[in-house]
XYZ file of N, CA and C in Angstrom:
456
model
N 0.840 -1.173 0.000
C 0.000 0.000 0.000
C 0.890 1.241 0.000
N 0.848 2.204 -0.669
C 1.236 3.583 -0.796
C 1.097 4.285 0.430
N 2.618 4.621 1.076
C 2.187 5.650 2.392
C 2.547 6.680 1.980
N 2.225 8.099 2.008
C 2.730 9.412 2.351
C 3.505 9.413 3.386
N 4.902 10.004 3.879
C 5.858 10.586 4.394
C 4.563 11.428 5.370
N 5.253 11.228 6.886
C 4.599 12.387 7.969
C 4.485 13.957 6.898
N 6.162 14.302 6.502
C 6.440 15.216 6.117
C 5.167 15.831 5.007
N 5.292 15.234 4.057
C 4.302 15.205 2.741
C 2.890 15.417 3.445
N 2.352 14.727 4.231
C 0.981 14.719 4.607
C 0.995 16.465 5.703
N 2.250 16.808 6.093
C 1.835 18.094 6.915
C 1.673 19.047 5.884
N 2.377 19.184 4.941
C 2.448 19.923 3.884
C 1.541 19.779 2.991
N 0.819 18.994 2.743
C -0.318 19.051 2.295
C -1.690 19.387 2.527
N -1.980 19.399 4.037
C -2.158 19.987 4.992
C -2.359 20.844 4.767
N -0.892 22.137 5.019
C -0.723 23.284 4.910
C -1.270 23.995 3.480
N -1.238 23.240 2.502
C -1.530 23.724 1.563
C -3.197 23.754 1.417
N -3.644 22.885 2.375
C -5.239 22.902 1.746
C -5.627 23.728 2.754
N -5.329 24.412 3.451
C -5.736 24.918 4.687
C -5.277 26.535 4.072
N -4.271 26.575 3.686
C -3.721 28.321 2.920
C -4.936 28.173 1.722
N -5.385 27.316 0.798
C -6.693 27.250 0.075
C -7.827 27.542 0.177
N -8.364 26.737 1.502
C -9.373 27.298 2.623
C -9.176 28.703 2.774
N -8.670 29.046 3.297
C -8.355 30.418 3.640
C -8.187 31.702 2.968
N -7.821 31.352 1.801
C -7.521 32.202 0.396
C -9.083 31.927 0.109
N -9.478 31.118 -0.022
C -11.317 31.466 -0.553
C -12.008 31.990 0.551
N -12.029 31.700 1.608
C -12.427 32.396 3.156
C -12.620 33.770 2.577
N -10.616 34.279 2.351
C -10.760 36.165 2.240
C -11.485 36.289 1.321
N -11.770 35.776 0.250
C -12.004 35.749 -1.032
C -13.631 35.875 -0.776
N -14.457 35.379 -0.439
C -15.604 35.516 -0.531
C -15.971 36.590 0.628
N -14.950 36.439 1.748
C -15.084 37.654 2.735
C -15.049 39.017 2.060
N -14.710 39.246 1.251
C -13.812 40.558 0.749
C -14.583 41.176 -0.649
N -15.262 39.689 -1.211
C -15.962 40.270 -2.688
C -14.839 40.349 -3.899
N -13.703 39.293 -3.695
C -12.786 39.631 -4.615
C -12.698 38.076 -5.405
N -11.530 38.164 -5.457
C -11.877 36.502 -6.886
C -11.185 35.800 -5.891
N -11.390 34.552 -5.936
C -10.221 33.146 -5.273
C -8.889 33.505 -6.441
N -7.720 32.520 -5.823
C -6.676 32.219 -6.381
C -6.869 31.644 -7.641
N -5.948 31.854 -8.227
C -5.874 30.938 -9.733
C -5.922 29.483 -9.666
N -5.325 29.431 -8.446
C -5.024 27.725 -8.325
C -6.422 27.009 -7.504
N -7.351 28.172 -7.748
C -8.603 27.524 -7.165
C -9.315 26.471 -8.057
N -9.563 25.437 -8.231
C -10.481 24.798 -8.954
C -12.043 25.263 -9.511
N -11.447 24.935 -10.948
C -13.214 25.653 -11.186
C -14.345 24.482 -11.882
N -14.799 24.887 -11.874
C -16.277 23.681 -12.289
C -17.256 24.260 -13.424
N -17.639 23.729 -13.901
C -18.817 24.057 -14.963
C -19.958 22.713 -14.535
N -21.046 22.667 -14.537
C -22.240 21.279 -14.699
C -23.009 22.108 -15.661
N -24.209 21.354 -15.509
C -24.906 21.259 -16.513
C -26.144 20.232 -16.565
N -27.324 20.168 -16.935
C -28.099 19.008 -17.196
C -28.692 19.032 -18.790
N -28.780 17.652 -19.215
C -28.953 17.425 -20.420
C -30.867 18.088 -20.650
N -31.638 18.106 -19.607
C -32.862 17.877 -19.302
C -33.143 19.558 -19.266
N -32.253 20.074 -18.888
C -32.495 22.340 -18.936
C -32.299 22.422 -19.927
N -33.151 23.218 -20.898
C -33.282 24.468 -21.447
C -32.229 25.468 -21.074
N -31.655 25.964 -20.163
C -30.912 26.867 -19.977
C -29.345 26.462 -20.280
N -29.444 24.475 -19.211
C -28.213 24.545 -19.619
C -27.254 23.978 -21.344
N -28.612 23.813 -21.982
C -28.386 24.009 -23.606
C -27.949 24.774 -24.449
N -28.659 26.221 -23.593
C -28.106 27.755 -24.310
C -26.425 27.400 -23.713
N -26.209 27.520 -22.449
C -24.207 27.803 -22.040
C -23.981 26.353 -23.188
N -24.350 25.460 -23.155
C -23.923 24.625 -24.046
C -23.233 24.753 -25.476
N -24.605 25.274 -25.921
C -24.389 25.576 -27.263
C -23.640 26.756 -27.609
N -23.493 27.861 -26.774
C -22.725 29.051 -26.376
C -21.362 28.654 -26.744
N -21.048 27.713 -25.721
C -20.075 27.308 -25.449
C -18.895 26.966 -26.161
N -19.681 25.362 -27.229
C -19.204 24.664 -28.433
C -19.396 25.531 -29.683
N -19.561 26.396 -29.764
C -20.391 26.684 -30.909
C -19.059 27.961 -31.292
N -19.286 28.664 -30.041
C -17.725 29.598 -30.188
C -16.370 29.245 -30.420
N -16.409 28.045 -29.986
C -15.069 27.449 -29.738
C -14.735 26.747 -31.100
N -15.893 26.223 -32.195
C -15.908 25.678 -33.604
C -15.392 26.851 -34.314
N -16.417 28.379 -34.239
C -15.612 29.284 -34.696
C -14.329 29.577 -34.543
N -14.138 29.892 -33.403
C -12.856 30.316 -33.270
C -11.678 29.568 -33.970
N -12.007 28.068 -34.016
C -10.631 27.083 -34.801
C -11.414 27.033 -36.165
N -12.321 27.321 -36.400
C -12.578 27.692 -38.041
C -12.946 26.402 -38.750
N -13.753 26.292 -37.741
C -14.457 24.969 -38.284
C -16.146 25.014 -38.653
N -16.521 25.487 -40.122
C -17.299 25.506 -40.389
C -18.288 24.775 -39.880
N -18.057 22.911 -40.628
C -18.801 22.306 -40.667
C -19.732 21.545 -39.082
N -18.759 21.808 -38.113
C -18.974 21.385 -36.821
C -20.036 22.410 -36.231
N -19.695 24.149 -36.580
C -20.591 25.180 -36.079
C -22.374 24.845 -36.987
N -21.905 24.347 -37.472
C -23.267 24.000 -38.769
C -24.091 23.053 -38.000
N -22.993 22.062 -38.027
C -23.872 20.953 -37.183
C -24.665 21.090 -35.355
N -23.887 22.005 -34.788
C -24.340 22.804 -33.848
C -25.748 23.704 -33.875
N -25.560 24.419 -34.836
C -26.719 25.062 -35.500
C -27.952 24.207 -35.213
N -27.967 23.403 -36.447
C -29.060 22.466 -36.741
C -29.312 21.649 -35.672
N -28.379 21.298 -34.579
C -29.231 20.464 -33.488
C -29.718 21.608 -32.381
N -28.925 22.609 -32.539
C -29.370 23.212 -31.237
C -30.672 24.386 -30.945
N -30.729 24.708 -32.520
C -31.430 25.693 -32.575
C -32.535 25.373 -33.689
N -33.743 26.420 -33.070
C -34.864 25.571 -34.091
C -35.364 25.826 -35.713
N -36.054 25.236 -36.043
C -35.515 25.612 -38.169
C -35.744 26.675 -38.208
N -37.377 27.668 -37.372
C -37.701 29.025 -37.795
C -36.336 29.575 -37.770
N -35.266 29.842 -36.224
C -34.739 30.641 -35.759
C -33.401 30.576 -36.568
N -33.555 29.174 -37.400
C -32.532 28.883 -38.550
C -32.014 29.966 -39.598
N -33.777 29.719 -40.113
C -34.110 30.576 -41.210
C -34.164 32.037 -40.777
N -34.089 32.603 -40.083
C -34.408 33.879 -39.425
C -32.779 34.579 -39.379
N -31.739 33.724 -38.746
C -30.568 33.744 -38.796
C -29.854 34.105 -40.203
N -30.197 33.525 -40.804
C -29.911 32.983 -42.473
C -29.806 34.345 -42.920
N -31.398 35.077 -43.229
C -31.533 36.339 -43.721
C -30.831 37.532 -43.129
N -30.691 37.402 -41.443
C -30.538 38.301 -40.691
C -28.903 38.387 -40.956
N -27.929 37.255 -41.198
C -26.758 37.419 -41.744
C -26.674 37.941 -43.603
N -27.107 37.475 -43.865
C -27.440 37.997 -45.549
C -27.614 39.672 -45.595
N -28.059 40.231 -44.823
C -28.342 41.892 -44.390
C -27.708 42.525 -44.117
N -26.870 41.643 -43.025
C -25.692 42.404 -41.945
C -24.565 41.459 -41.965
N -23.939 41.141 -42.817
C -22.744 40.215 -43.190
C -21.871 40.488 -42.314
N -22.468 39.620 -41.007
C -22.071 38.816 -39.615
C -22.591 38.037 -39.439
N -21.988 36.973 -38.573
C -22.261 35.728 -38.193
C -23.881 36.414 -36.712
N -24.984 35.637 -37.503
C -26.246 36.012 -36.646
C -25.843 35.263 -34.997
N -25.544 34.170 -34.644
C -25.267 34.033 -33.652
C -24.910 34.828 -32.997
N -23.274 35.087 -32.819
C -23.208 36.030 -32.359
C -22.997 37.313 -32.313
N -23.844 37.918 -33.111
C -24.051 39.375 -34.127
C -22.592 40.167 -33.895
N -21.784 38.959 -34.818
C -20.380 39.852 -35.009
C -19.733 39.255 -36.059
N -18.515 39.819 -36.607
C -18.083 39.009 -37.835
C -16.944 38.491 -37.065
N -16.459 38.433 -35.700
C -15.405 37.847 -35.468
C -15.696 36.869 -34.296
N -15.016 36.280 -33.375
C -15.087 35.643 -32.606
C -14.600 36.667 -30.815
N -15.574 36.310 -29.857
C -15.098 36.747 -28.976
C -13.923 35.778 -27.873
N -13.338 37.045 -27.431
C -12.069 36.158 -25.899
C -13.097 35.680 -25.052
N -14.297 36.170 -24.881
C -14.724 35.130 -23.673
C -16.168 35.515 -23.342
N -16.602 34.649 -22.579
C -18.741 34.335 -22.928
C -19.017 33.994 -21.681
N -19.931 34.340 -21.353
C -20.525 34.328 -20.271
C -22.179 33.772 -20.456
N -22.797 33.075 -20.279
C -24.380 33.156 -19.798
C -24.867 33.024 -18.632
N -25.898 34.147 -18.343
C -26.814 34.111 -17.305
C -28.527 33.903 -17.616
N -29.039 33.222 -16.724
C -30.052 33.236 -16.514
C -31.126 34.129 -16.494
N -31.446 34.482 -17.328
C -33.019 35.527 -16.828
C -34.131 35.246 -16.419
N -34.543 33.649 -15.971
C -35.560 33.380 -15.984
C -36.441 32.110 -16.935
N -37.416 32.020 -16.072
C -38.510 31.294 -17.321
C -39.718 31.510 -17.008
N -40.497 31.381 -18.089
C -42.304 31.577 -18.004
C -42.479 31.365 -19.317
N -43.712 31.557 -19.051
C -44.330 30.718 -20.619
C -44.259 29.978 -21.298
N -43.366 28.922 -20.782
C -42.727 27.566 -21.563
C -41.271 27.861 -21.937
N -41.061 29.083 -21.974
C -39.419 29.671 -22.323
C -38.740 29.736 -21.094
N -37.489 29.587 -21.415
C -36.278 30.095 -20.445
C -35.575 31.171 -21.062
N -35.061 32.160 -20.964
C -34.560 33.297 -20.997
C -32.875 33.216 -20.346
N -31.933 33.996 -21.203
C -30.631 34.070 -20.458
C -30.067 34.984 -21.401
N -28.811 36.329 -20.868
C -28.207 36.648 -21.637
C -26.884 35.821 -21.727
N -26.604 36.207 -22.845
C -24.901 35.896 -23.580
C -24.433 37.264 -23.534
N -23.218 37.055 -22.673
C -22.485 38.427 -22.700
C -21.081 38.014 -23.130
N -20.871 38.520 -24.137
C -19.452 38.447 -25.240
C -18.779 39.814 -25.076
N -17.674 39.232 -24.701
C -15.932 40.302 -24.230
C -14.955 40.029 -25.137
N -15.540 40.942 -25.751
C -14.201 41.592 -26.874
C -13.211 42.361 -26.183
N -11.999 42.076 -25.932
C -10.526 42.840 -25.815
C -11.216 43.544 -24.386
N -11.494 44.866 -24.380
C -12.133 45.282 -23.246
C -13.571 45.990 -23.599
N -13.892 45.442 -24.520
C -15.442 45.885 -24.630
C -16.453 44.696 -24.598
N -17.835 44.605 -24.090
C -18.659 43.758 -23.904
C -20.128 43.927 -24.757
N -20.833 42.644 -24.911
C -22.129 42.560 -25.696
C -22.601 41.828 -25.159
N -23.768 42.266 -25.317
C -25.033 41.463 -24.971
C -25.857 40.972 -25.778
N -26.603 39.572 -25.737
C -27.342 39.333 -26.741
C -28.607 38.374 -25.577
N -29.914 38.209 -26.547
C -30.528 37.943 -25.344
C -31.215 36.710 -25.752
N -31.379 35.255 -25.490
C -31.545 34.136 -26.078
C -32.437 33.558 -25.070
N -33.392 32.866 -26.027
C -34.736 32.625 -25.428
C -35.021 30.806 -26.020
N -34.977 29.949 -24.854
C -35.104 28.325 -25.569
C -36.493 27.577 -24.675
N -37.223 26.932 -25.887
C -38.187 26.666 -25.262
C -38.262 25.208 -24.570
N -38.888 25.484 -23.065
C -38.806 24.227 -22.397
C -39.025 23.000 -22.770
N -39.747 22.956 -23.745
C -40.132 21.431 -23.878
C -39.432 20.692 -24.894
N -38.870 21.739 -25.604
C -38.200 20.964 -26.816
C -36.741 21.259 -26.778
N -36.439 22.019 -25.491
C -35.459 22.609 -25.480
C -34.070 23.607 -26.551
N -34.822 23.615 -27.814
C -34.204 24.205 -28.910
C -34.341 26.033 -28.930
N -33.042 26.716 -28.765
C -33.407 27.692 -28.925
C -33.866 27.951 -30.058
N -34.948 29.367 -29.569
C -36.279 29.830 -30.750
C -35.736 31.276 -31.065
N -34.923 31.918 -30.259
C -35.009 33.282 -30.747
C -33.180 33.753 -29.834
N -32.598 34.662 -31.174
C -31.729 35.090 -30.795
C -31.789 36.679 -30.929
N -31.419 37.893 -29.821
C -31.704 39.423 -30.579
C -30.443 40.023 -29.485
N -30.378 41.146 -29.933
C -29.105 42.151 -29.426
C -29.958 42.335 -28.439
């Protein structure tokens, strides 16, 4: 069986305890944890909401490595044919990518929650360009879970 050294186990110790403590100030204070904090993402296959960060998610990340055919296929499962076709024209007008009403790719995405009623769930996408930010506001319906509507 594998022992740890006294030594190793105090020091390890020490280290999860300076961790503890660094998130302690950290949430005491209103400031961020350490870098070396562990971070998490979940998710359920069964939300509506967590489909939108989903598709958010993969969908940016196809762009960004310039992979057409994968953002396509994203498209078509995630989002529904109207909001397809709606997309389609709405890029044809404004020659940008309708997703995320830009012609480039953003450094980094965020979604929040706004809610649900009426069979919809509601959340913005907030996209950070360099040091400027966007908002876009995406609406997926509960039962079929496919987003229906994307708008600035």
């Amino acid at each position: 069986m594998f022992r740890l050294s006294k030594k190793r186990v105090t020091s390890a110790a020490v280290a999860v305890t300076a961790g503890a403590a660094a998130l302690a100030f950290a949430v005491a204070t209103g400031t961020s944890a350490t870098a070396s904090a562990p971070q998490s993402v979940s998710g359920s296959p069964e939300g509506a909401f967590t489909r939108i960060a989903d598709f958010y998610g993969s969908y940016i990340d196809a762009v960004y490595e310039g992979d057409g055919r994968t953002a396509d296929q994203l498209r078509a499962f995630y989002l529904s044919e109207p909001l397809q076709q709606e997309l389609k024209r709405w890029e044809d007008a404004n020659h940008a990518n309708g997703v995320l009403r830009a012609q480039n790719v953003p450094a980094r995405w965020k979604v929040t929650s706004t809610g649900s009623g009426t069979g919809k769930t509601n959340a913005t996408v907030t996209l950070t360009w360099g040091s400027d930010t966007t908002e876009i506001h995406v609406r997926a319906d509960l039962r079929t879970k496919k987003i229906v509507s994307i708008t600035d």
